[in-house]
């Protein structure tokens, strides 16, 4: 998009709605810097316009990762109109997302003082954002206080249950979710939380059936696929044609796609629609299953049903941990690629792969989830100390830039030669151990049956349960669990274990 053309067009018909539309268009095209520049210019040229300032703030807050700019815009908005409740509340929320916890709490307190009639909504926001920002204990304290003052409501009980589940007390959380659903059986938030907590408790039979009732994450890419009839648990699929599509993240797809073979074994004709980065890997791994990487390639009229890939364990009738176990890897690297990377990697053994950060997506919930799971390479290396091994980076995205500042020990970086997950899989086949945070590469290593140590955030994903070092999802995975927001204690544990592993390592 031509910035000057759109800026001139906007000046001819400047409204908050048009500002949001044009800014959104730039962001959708990947021109995020231009979108931000546009809204900042408009605000600067209209310094007393509260509505334009709020339109700019909302766009930046919800569609970019520039929370510093969002906070600055919202500060300006509250100065222009200190009497507007939503501006004050949004500023408090944005400060929490930016991790300015003390000032966020001050703004929440100010909001409660200025707008006592909105006390219920302010408390709800504070609890939810504390949970998502990694403060479940604090969120629970607030929720119990509100519960004592106002009595139970479905959403308040949901918040209590969510905080307790994040504290890895899932059996207790289940009983609270049940109370929420007694008050409102149709509360979508509680229904989803209840299902996820059942799964975290290992109650797979009931959990996956209830998980199928979640609201789907539909995008423009999957909208047409989601419009197809959805296969439901217990349905006979023999003779049916089913297109299974990615609904959640890459890690979820790597985790669940293997159950497509179960559907095929029950007589269904199954295809997989996945992002391009997974296409070649899945074609190598799932013989007899057609794979598509773009919606345009999918002949929709050929299929009776569309199934989100996260539905597949439920459709495969997974009931116990035993149903999850696999004897060998279910994903496969190309032998030619394995040989190619074998000569590219340093010869020194053992070789250890490192992934220290996930993908930081452009919405608040995913951004906060990534912040809870990702670490800095500097902190990881400080904990590991020099190890008698070759370290190999498997990191992609902006965190890869941290390699330039790492001087503790050389780290070999082959990722310029990586074009998809099949390439990453080929590198992993040449490694003796993969050390990863909870991201898609940990799933890939587990699916390849490679030895993998995963560093879990303290509010662990439902897949990993509440406790323990092992998981039925991936028999070759060892889980190191953080017990608090800071990663330093668990990283020290990982460092000690890795030094012992290197000392005892023997070539196979």
Short mmCIF file of C-alpha atoms in Angstrom, two decimals:
data_model
loop_
_atom_site.label_atom_id
_atom_site.label_comp_id
_atom_site.label_asym_id
_atom_site.label_seq_id
_atom_site.Cartn_x
_atom_site.Cartn_y
_atom_site.Cartn_z
CA UNK A 1 0.00 0.00 0.00
CA UNK A 2 1.23 3.47 -0.91
CA UNK A 3 1.44 5.46 2.32
CA UNK A 4 1.17 8.93 0.78
CA UNK A 5 -1.87 7.98 -1.31
CA UNK A 6 -3.79 6.56 1.65
CA UNK A 7 -2.73 9.38 3.96
CA UNK A 8 -4.05 11.94 1.46
CA UNK A 9 -7.28 10.00 0.98
CA UNK A 10 -7.82 9.79 4.72
CA UNK A 11 -7.37 13.54 5.13
CA UNK A 12 -10.31 14.07 2.76
CA UNK A 13 -12.67 12.07 4.96
CA UNK A 14 -11.16 11.81 8.42
CA UNK A 15 -13.36 9.94 10.88
CA UNK A 16 -12.42 7.54 13.69
CA UNK A 17 -13.93 4.70 11.67
CA UNK A 18 -11.90 5.52 8.57
CA UNK A 19 -8.73 5.95 10.60
CA UNK A 20 -9.23 2.49 12.07
CA UNK A 21 -10.00 0.96 8.66
CA UNK A 22 -6.96 2.41 6.92
CA UNK A 23 -4.65 1.58 9.83
CA UNK A 24 -6.04 -1.95 9.90
CA UNK A 25 -5.46 -2.29 6.15
CA UNK A 26 -1.77 -1.44 6.54
CA UNK A 27 -1.42 -3.93 9.40
CA UNK A 28 -3.18 -6.69 7.42
CA UNK A 29 -0.67 -6.12 4.60
CA UNK A 30 2.20 -6.52 7.06
CA UNK A 31 3.04 -2.80 6.92
CA UNK A 32 2.76 -2.41 10.68
CA UNK A 33 5.23 0.46 10.97
CA UNK A 34 3.32 2.43 8.34
CA UNK A 35 0.01 1.75 10.10
CA UNK A 36 1.39 3.04 13.38
CA UNK A 37 2.98 6.05 11.69
CA UNK A 38 -0.37 6.89 10.11
CA UNK A 39 -2.38 6.93 13.33
CA UNK A 40 0.32 8.83 15.22
CA UNK A 41 0.42 11.51 12.53
CA UNK A 42 -3.35 11.88 12.66
CA UNK A 43 -3.34 12.17 16.45
CA UNK A 44 -0.50 14.71 16.36
CA UNK A 45 -2.42 16.85 13.85
CA UNK A 46 -5.62 16.63 15.92
CA UNK A 47 -4.27 16.95 19.46
CA UNK A 48 -7.58 17.76 21.12
CA UNK A 49 -9.68 15.06 19.46
CA UNK A 50 -10.41 12.43 22.10
CA UNK A 51 -12.32 10.09 19.77
CA UNK A 52 -9.52 9.97 17.18
CA UNK A 53 -6.99 9.37 19.95
CA UNK A 54 -9.04 6.45 21.27
CA UNK A 55 -9.45 4.98 17.78
CA UNK A 56 -5.67 5.08 17.35
CA UNK A 57 -5.07 3.59 20.81
CA UNK A 58 -7.50 0.71 20.26
CA UNK A 59 -5.91 -0.16 16.92
CA UNK A 60 -2.36 -0.14 18.30
CA UNK A 61 -3.33 -2.02 21.47
CA UNK A 62 -5.20 -4.85 19.79
CA UNK A 63 -3.45 -5.20 16.43
CA UNK A 64 0.24 -4.59 17.13
CA UNK A 65 2.78 -5.45 19.79
CA UNK A 66 3.66 -1.78 20.43
CA UNK A 67 2.11 -1.61 23.86
CA UNK A 68 4.38 1.30 24.76
CA UNK A 69 2.71 3.38 22.06
CA UNK A 70 -0.75 2.17 23.10
CA UNK A 71 -0.05 3.28 26.68
CA UNK A 72 1.15 6.71 25.50
CA UNK A 73 -2.01 7.20 23.43
CA UNK A 74 -4.25 6.11 26.30
CA UNK A 75 -2.47 8.45 28.71
CA UNK A 76 -3.24 11.27 26.30
CA UNK A 77 -6.87 10.13 26.06
CA UNK A 78 -7.33 10.13 29.84
CA UNK A 79 -5.83 13.62 30.04
CA UNK A 80 -8.23 14.85 27.37
CA UNK A 81 -11.25 13.21 29.02
CA UNK A 82 -10.58 12.07 32.60
CA UNK A 83 -14.31 11.50 32.97
CA UNK A 84 -14.47 8.68 30.39
CA UNK A 85 -14.49 5.33 32.16
CA UNK A 86 -13.46 3.06 29.28
CA UNK A 87 -10.33 5.10 28.52
CA UNK A 88 -9.15 4.78 32.12
CA UNK A 89 -9.86 1.05 32.24
CA UNK A 90 -8.13 0.46 28.91
CA UNK A 91 -5.07 2.35 30.15
CA UNK A 92 -4.91 0.12 33.23
CA UNK A 93 -5.23 -2.99 31.05
CA UNK A 94 -2.52 -1.79 28.64
CA UNK A 95 -0.13 -1.05 31.50
CA UNK A 96 -0.54 -4.61 32.78
CA UNK A 97 0.14 -5.98 29.31
CA UNK A 98 3.23 -3.76 29.13
CA UNK A 99 4.25 -5.28 32.49
CA UNK A 100 4.05 -1.98 34.38
CA UNK A 101 2.23 -3.72 37.21
CA UNK A 102 2.55 -1.04 39.88
CA UNK A 103 1.22 1.76 37.69
CA UNK A 104 -1.49 -0.52 36.34
CA UNK A 105 -2.71 -1.14 39.88
CA UNK A 106 -2.67 2.60 40.52
CA UNK A 107 -4.85 3.15 37.46
CA UNK A 108 -7.27 0.41 38.51
CA UNK A 109 -7.49 2.05 41.95
CA UNK A 110 -8.12 5.42 40.31
CA UNK A 111 -10.84 3.87 38.15
CA UNK A 112 -12.53 2.38 41.22
CA UNK A 113 -12.43 5.78 42.94
CA UNK A 114 -13.71 7.75 39.95
CA UNK A 115 -16.26 5.23 38.70
CA UNK A 116 -17.64 3.24 41.66
CA UNK A 117 -20.72 2.37 39.62
CA UNK A 118 -18.43 0.22 37.40
CA UNK A 119 -16.79 -1.63 40.29
CA UNK A 120 -17.91 -5.06 39.07
CA UNK A 121 -16.46 -4.64 35.58
CA UNK A 122 -13.24 -3.09 36.87
CA UNK A 123 -12.66 -6.00 39.24
CA UNK A 124 -13.44 -8.47 36.45
CA UNK A 125 -10.85 -6.84 34.19
CA UNK A 126 -8.26 -6.77 36.94
CA UNK A 127 -8.72 -10.46 37.74
CA UNK A 128 -8.61 -11.59 34.10
CA UNK A 129 -5.55 -9.54 33.24
CA UNK A 130 -3.71 -10.65 36.38
CA UNK A 131 -4.33 -14.27 35.36
CA UNK A 132 -3.18 -13.71 31.78
CA UNK A 133 -0.13 -11.72 32.89
CA UNK A 134 1.03 -14.60 35.08
CA UNK A 135 -0.25 -13.53 38.50
CA UNK A 136 -2.82 -16.23 39.36
CA UNK A 137 -2.22 -16.04 43.13
CA UNK A 138 -2.90 -12.32 43.16
CA UNK A 139 -5.90 -12.77 40.86
CA UNK A 140 -7.29 -15.41 43.21
CA UNK A 141 -6.94 -13.13 46.24
CA UNK A 142 -8.89 -10.40 44.44
CA UNK A 143 -11.52 -12.86 43.22
CA UNK A 144 -12.10 -14.25 46.72
CA UNK A 145 -12.49 -10.71 48.07
CA UNK A 146 -15.05 -9.87 45.40
CA UNK A 147 -16.79 -13.20 46.00
CA UNK A 148 -17.17 -12.36 49.68
CA UNK A 149 -18.56 -8.91 48.89
CA UNK A 150 -20.87 -9.67 45.98
CA UNK A 151 -21.55 -13.40 46.07
CA UNK A 152 -21.02 -15.93 43.27
CA UNK A 153 -21.66 -15.27 39.60
CA UNK A 154 -20.81 -17.59 36.69
CA UNK A 155 -17.97 -15.37 35.44
CA UNK A 156 -16.52 -14.79 38.89
CA UNK A 157 -16.49 -18.51 39.66
CA UNK A 158 -14.94 -19.09 36.24
CA UNK A 159 -12.14 -16.66 37.15
CA UNK A 160 -11.57 -18.43 40.47
CA UNK A 161 -11.41 -21.80 38.71
CA UNK A 162 -9.08 -20.48 36.01
CA UNK A 163 -6.66 -19.05 38.57
CA UNK A 164 -6.66 -22.30 40.55
CA UNK A 165 -6.02 -24.32 37.38
CA UNK A 166 -3.11 -22.02 36.52
CA UNK A 167 -1.74 -22.87 39.97
CA UNK A 168 -1.78 -26.53 38.88
CA UNK A 169 -4.56 -27.56 41.26
CA UNK A 170 -6.82 -28.85 38.53
CA UNK A 171 -9.03 -31.22 40.52
CA UNK A 172 -10.03 -28.32 42.77
CA UNK A 173 -10.55 -26.11 39.73
CA UNK A 174 -12.94 -28.66 38.22
CA UNK A 175 -15.29 -28.41 41.19
CA UNK A 176 -15.36 -24.60 40.91
CA UNK A 177 -16.03 -24.75 37.16
CA UNK A 178 -18.90 -27.12 37.93
CA UNK A 179 -20.38 -24.54 40.31
CA UNK A 180 -20.12 -21.88 37.60
CA UNK A 181 -21.92 -24.12 35.12
CA UNK A 182 -24.65 -24.87 37.65
CA UNK A 183 -25.41 -21.14 37.71
CA UNK A 184 -25.21 -20.82 33.92
CA UNK A 185 -24.97 -24.08 31.94
CA UNK A 186 -24.44 -22.09 28.71
CA UNK A 187 -21.48 -19.99 29.92
CA UNK A 188 -19.04 -20.55 27.03
CA UNK A 189 -16.02 -19.40 29.03
CA UNK A 190 -16.69 -21.88 31.82
CA UNK A 191 -17.53 -24.70 29.42
CA UNK A 192 -14.18 -24.31 27.67
CA UNK A 193 -12.28 -23.94 30.95
CA UNK A 194 -14.00 -27.03 32.35
CA UNK A 195 -13.05 -29.08 29.27
CA UNK A 196 -9.41 -27.93 29.29
CA UNK A 197 -9.15 -28.67 33.01
CA UNK A 198 -10.61 -32.14 32.53
CA UNK A 199 -7.86 -32.75 29.98
CA UNK A 200 -5.21 -31.38 32.35
CA UNK A 201 -6.48 -33.88 34.94
CA UNK A 202 -6.13 -36.71 32.40
CA UNK A 203 -9.90 -37.18 32.11
CA UNK A 204 -9.61 -37.62 28.35
CA UNK A 205 -12.87 -39.43 27.61
CA UNK A 206 -15.07 -36.64 28.97
CA UNK A 207 -12.59 -33.85 28.30
CA UNK A 208 -12.27 -34.32 24.55
CA UNK A 209 -16.04 -34.62 24.12
CA UNK A 210 -16.50 -31.33 25.97
CA UNK A 211 -13.51 -29.78 24.18
CA UNK A 212 -15.36 -30.28 20.89
CA UNK A 213 -17.93 -27.77 22.16
CA UNK A 214 -15.45 -24.88 22.23
CA UNK A 215 -15.99 -21.81 20.02
CA UNK A 216 -13.76 -22.29 16.99
CA UNK A 217 -10.93 -19.90 16.12
CA UNK A 218 -12.00 -19.11 12.57
CA UNK A 219 -9.78 -17.01 10.31
CA UNK A 220 -10.24 -15.85 6.71
CA UNK A 221 -8.00 -18.77 5.73
CA UNK A 222 -10.22 -21.38 7.38
CA UNK A 223 -13.65 -19.76 7.05
CA UNK A 224 -14.74 -21.87 4.07
CA UNK A 225 -13.50 -25.08 5.71
CA UNK A 226 -15.28 -24.24 8.96
CA UNK A 227 -18.52 -23.80 6.98
CA UNK A 228 -18.51 -27.53 6.16
CA UNK A 229 -20.45 -29.82 8.52
CA UNK A 230 -18.33 -30.74 11.55
CA UNK A 231 -17.70 -34.34 12.58
CA UNK A 232 -18.85 -34.93 16.15
CA UNK A 233 -17.57 -37.48 18.70
CA UNK A 234 -19.08 -40.93 18.22
CA UNK A 235 -20.12 -40.29 14.63
CA UNK A 236 -19.62 -43.10 12.10
CA UNK A 237 -17.13 -41.82 9.51
CA UNK A 238 -16.85 -44.89 7.30
CA UNK A 239 -17.10 -43.89 3.65
CA UNK A 240 -17.03 -40.16 4.47
CA UNK A 241 -14.61 -37.61 3.05
CA UNK A 242 -13.14 -35.37 5.74
CA UNK A 243 -10.84 -32.38 5.38
CA UNK A 244 -9.01 -31.67 8.66
CA UNK A 245 -7.68 -28.13 9.03
CA UNK A 246 -5.45 -26.17 11.37
CA UNK A 247 -7.54 -24.22 13.86
CA UNK A 248 -4.99 -23.34 16.54
CA UNK A 249 -1.18 -23.10 16.57
CA UNK A 250 1.52 -25.07 14.77
CA UNK A 251 2.26 -26.99 17.97
CA UNK A 252 -1.36 -28.07 18.30
CA UNK A 253 -1.34 -29.33 14.72
CA UNK A 254 1.88 -31.28 15.26
CA UNK A 255 0.41 -32.70 18.46
CA UNK A 256 -2.96 -33.82 17.09
CA UNK A 257 -2.53 -34.55 13.37
CA UNK A 258 -1.47 -38.16 13.92
CA UNK A 259 -5.04 -39.06 14.84
CA UNK A 260 -6.05 -38.46 11.23
CA UNK A 261 -4.63 -41.92 10.57
CA UNK A 262 -7.11 -43.36 13.08
CA UNK A 263 -9.97 -41.79 11.14
CA UNK A 264 -8.56 -43.24 7.94
CA UNK A 265 -8.39 -46.63 9.62
CA UNK A 266 -12.12 -46.36 10.32
CA UNK A 267 -12.89 -46.08 6.64
CA UNK A 268 -12.85 -42.31 6.14
CA UNK A 269 -11.04 -40.61 3.29
CA UNK A 270 -9.00 -37.99 5.12
CA UNK A 271 -7.07 -34.92 3.96
CA UNK A 272 -5.11 -32.32 5.92
CA UNK A 273 -5.09 -28.56 5.26
CA UNK A 274 -2.05 -27.08 7.00
CA UNK A 275 0.26 -24.05 6.73
CA UNK A 276 2.97 -24.25 4.06
CA UNK A 277 5.67 -24.78 6.68
CA UNK A 278 4.10 -28.16 7.55
CA UNK A 279 3.20 -29.39 4.07
CA UNK A 280 6.35 -31.29 3.14
CA UNK A 281 6.76 -32.77 6.63
CA UNK A 282 3.20 -34.10 6.62
CA UNK A 283 3.50 -35.46 3.09
CA UNK A 284 6.59 -37.39 4.22
CA UNK A 285 4.89 -38.62 7.38
CA UNK A 286 1.28 -39.51 6.55
CA UNK A 287 1.15 -41.92 3.64
CA UNK A 288 -2.26 -42.16 2.01
CA UNK A 289 -3.44 -38.80 3.36
CA UNK A 290 -3.70 -35.90 0.92
CA UNK A 291 -2.16 -32.67 2.21
CA UNK A 292 -2.96 -29.11 1.13
CA UNK A 293 -1.15 -25.91 2.04
CA UNK A 294 -3.46 -23.28 0.59
CA UNK A 295 -7.23 -22.96 0.70
CA UNK A 296 -7.34 -22.39 -3.06
CA UNK A 297 -6.02 -25.92 -3.59
CA UNK A 298 -8.77 -27.58 -1.55
CA UNK A 299 -11.68 -28.90 -3.65
CA UNK A 300 -14.32 -28.14 -1.01
CA UNK A 301 -17.12 -29.78 -2.97
CA UNK A 302 -15.28 -33.09 -2.66
CA UNK A 303 -15.62 -33.23 1.13
CA UNK A 304 -18.55 -34.18 3.33
CA UNK A 305 -17.09 -32.75 6.53
CA UNK A 306 -14.56 -30.24 7.80
CA UNK A 307 -12.84 -31.13 11.06
CA UNK A 308 -10.59 -28.83 13.11
CA UNK A 309 -7.41 -30.78 13.78
CA UNK A 310 -7.72 -30.29 17.60
CA UNK A 311 -10.97 -32.30 17.41
CA UNK A 312 -9.12 -35.40 16.21
CA UNK A 313 -8.19 -37.00 19.57
CA UNK A 314 -11.86 -36.89 20.59
CA UNK A 315 -12.97 -38.27 17.24
CA UNK A 316 -10.35 -41.01 17.63
CA UNK A 317 -12.00 -41.86 20.98
CA UNK A 318 -8.98 -41.22 23.16
CA UNK A 319 -10.06 -42.18 26.66
CA UNK A 320 -6.91 -42.87 28.68
CA UNK A 321 -3.23 -41.98 28.68
CA UNK A 322 -2.59 -45.42 27.20
CA UNK A 323 -4.45 -44.35 24.06
CA UNK A 324 -1.90 -41.57 23.53
CA UNK A 325 1.21 -43.73 23.60
CA UNK A 326 3.07 -44.41 20.38
CA UNK A 327 5.84 -46.96 20.00
CA UNK A 328 7.89 -44.89 17.55
CA UNK A 329 7.95 -41.50 15.90
CA UNK A 330 4.90 -40.51 13.89
CA UNK A 331 6.63 -37.74 11.95
CA UNK A 332 9.50 -38.40 9.56
CA UNK A 333 12.31 -36.32 8.12
CA UNK A 334 13.54 -36.72 4.55
CA UNK A 335 16.65 -38.99 4.66
CA UNK A 336 18.32 -36.82 2.01
CA UNK A 337 17.81 -33.73 4.18
CA UNK A 338 19.15 -35.58 7.22
CA UNK A 339 22.30 -36.43 5.28
CA UNK A 340 22.61 -32.85 4.00
CA UNK A 341 22.51 -31.34 7.48
CA UNK A 342 24.79 -34.03 8.88
CA UNK A 343 27.71 -32.54 6.94
CA UNK A 344 26.70 -28.93 7.67
CA UNK A 345 26.67 -29.31 11.46
CA UNK A 346 29.88 -29.20 13.51
CA UNK A 347 31.46 -32.61 13.97
CA UNK A 348 31.86 -32.36 17.73
CA UNK A 349 29.50 -34.56 19.73
CA UNK A 350 27.17 -34.52 21.54
CA UNK A 351 25.03 -31.97 19.72
CA UNK A 352 22.32 -30.13 21.64
CA UNK A 353 19.59 -28.06 19.99
CA UNK A 354 18.30 -24.91 21.70
CA UNK A 355 14.96 -23.07 21.42
CA UNK A 356 14.43 -20.34 24.00
CA UNK A 357 11.40 -18.43 22.73
CA UNK A 358 8.09 -18.99 20.99
CA UNK A 359 6.37 -16.98 18.31
CA UNK A 360 5.07 -13.65 19.57
CA UNK A 361 1.72 -13.20 17.83
CA UNK A 362 -0.03 -9.88 17.36
CA UNK A 363 -2.87 -10.12 19.88
CA UNK A 364 -2.91 -9.57 23.61
CA UNK A 365 -3.82 -13.09 24.76
CA UNK A 366 -1.19 -14.81 22.60
CA UNK A 367 1.39 -12.15 23.44
CA UNK A 368 0.91 -12.70 27.16
CA UNK A 369 1.02 -16.49 26.74
CA UNK A 370 4.31 -16.15 24.86
CA UNK A 371 5.72 -13.86 27.54
CA UNK A 372 4.93 -16.49 30.17
CA UNK A 373 6.75 -19.26 28.26
CA UNK A 374 9.71 -17.55 26.54
CA UNK A 375 13.08 -16.75 28.08
CA UNK A 376 16.12 -14.73 27.06
CA UNK A 377 19.07 -16.58 25.56
CA UNK A 378 21.36 -14.67 27.93
CA UNK A 379 19.54 -16.13 30.95
CA UNK A 380 19.52 -19.62 29.46
CA UNK A 381 23.25 -19.57 28.75
CA UNK A 382 24.05 -18.15 32.19
CA UNK A 383 22.24 -21.11 33.75
CA UNK A 384 23.72 -23.75 31.47
CA UNK A 385 27.30 -22.54 31.79
CA UNK A 386 29.87 -23.79 29.30
CA UNK A 387 28.97 -27.38 28.44
CA UNK A 388 31.09 -30.05 26.78
CA UNK A 389 28.95 -30.20 23.67
CA UNK A 390 28.12 -28.48 20.40
CA UNK A 391 25.18 -26.13 20.85
CA UNK A 392 22.92 -25.73 17.82
CA UNK A 393 20.30 -23.00 17.56
CA UNK A 394 16.88 -24.01 16.24
CA UNK A 395 15.47 -20.56 16.96
CA UNK A 396 13.58 -18.55 14.36
CA UNK A 397 11.99 -15.10 14.50
CA UNK A 398 13.18 -11.95 16.29
CA UNK A 399 14.66 -13.86 19.30
CA UNK A 400 17.24 -15.28 16.90
CA UNK A 401 18.90 -11.85 16.96
CA UNK A 402 19.98 -12.57 20.55
CA UNK A 403 22.66 -14.89 19.17
CA UNK A 404 24.73 -11.85 18.17
CA UNK A 405 25.07 -10.86 21.83
CA UNK A 406 25.83 -14.35 23.13
CA UNK A 407 29.50 -14.73 24.09
CA UNK A 408 29.26 -17.46 26.76
CA UNK A 409 29.84 -20.33 24.33
CA UNK A 410 29.70 -20.62 20.53
CA UNK A 411 26.27 -21.58 19.21
CA UNK A 412 26.05 -22.91 15.67
CA UNK A 413 23.15 -21.40 13.73
CA UNK A 414 21.96 -23.40 10.67
CA UNK A 415 18.60 -21.67 10.36
CA UNK A 416 19.42 -19.74 7.19
CA UNK A 417 19.14 -23.14 5.48
CA UNK A 418 15.77 -23.92 7.08
CA UNK A 419 12.73 -23.26 4.92
CA UNK A 420 10.07 -25.39 6.61
CA UNK A 421 9.46 -27.81 9.47
CA UNK A 422 10.82 -30.71 7.40
CA UNK A 423 14.21 -28.99 7.41
CA UNK A 424 14.02 -28.49 11.18
CA UNK A 425 13.12 -32.16 11.56
CA UNK A 426 16.18 -33.15 9.51
CA UNK A 427 18.44 -31.11 11.80
CA UNK A 428 16.84 -32.70 14.87
CA UNK A 429 17.65 -36.16 13.53
CA UNK A 430 21.32 -35.13 13.78
CA UNK A 431 21.05 -33.97 17.39
CA UNK A 432 21.43 -35.94 20.59
CA UNK A 433 19.18 -33.73 22.70
CA UNK A 434 16.78 -30.85 22.11
CA UNK A 435 16.27 -28.28 24.87
CA UNK A 436 13.17 -26.15 24.30
CA UNK A 437 10.59 -23.95 25.90
CA UNK A 438 6.95 -24.92 25.36
CA UNK A 439 6.64 -24.15 21.67
CA UNK A 440 6.07 -25.97 18.38
CA UNK A 441 9.64 -27.23 18.14
CA UNK A 442 9.18 -29.14 21.39
CA UNK A 443 6.18 -30.87 19.80
CA UNK A 444 8.20 -31.58 16.67
CA UNK A 445 11.01 -33.16 18.67
CA UNK A 446 8.54 -35.30 20.61
CA UNK A 447 6.72 -36.37 17.44
CA UNK A 448 10.07 -37.41 15.94
CA UNK A 449 10.78 -39.39 19.13
CA UNK A 450 13.95 -37.39 19.68
CA UNK A 451 15.18 -36.87 23.24
CA UNK A 452 13.74 -33.51 24.28
CA UNK A 453 13.83 -31.54 27.51
CA UNK A 454 11.02 -29.03 27.73
CA UNK A 455 11.05 -26.07 30.10
CA UNK A 456 7.42 -25.48 31.07
CA UNK A 457 6.07 -22.20 32.35
CA UNK A 458 4.70 -22.46 35.86
CA UNK A 459 1.03 -22.29 34.76
CA UNK A 460 1.56 -25.33 32.58
CA UNK A 461 -0.44 -26.05 29.43
CA UNK A 462 -3.18 -28.65 29.96
CA UNK A 463 -1.21 -31.23 27.94
CA UNK A 464 1.49 -31.48 30.58
CA UNK A 465 -0.79 -31.98 33.58
CA UNK A 466 -0.18 -30.50 37.01
CA UNK A 467 3.06 -32.27 37.93
CA UNK A 468 5.67 -34.80 36.91
CA UNK A 469 8.58 -35.06 34.49
CA UNK A 470 6.91 -37.24 31.87
CA UNK A 471 3.94 -37.03 29.51
CA UNK A 472 2.04 -39.74 27.62
CA UNK A 473 1.94 -37.47 24.58
CA UNK A 474 5.68 -37.83 23.99
CA UNK A 475 7.54 -40.71 25.69
CA UNK A 476 10.96 -39.18 24.87
CA UNK A 477 10.17 -35.86 26.58
CA UNK A 478 11.38 -34.79 30.02
CA UNK A 479 9.57 -31.83 31.55
CA UNK A 480 11.28 -29.26 33.75
CA UNK A 481 8.59 -27.26 35.53
CA UNK A 482 8.99 -23.70 36.64
CA UNK A 483 7.49 -23.15 40.08
CA UNK A 484 7.20 -19.37 39.86
CA UNK A 485 7.03 -16.52 37.33
CA UNK A 486 10.81 -16.19 37.18
CA UNK A 487 12.60 -18.87 35.20
CA UNK A 488 15.97 -18.64 37.00
CA UNK A 489 15.33 -21.47 39.54
CA UNK A 490 14.18 -23.99 36.94
CA UNK A 491 16.97 -22.92 34.58
CA UNK A 492 19.49 -23.66 37.33
CA UNK A 493 17.93 -27.13 37.61
CA UNK A 494 18.19 -27.61 33.85
CA UNK A 495 21.81 -26.45 33.86
CA UNK A 496 22.80 -28.96 36.52
CA UNK A 497 20.99 -31.78 34.74
CA UNK A 498 22.57 -30.87 31.39
CA UNK A 499 26.10 -30.81 32.75
CA UNK A 500 25.53 -34.24 34.28
CA UNK A 501 24.03 -35.48 31.00
CA UNK A 502 27.06 -34.27 29.02
CA UNK A 503 29.44 -35.90 31.48
CA UNK A 504 27.68 -39.25 31.14
CA UNK A 505 26.90 -39.07 27.42
CA UNK A 506 27.99 -42.00 25.29
CA UNK A 507 27.64 -42.21 21.49
CA UNK A 508 24.99 -44.65 20.30
#
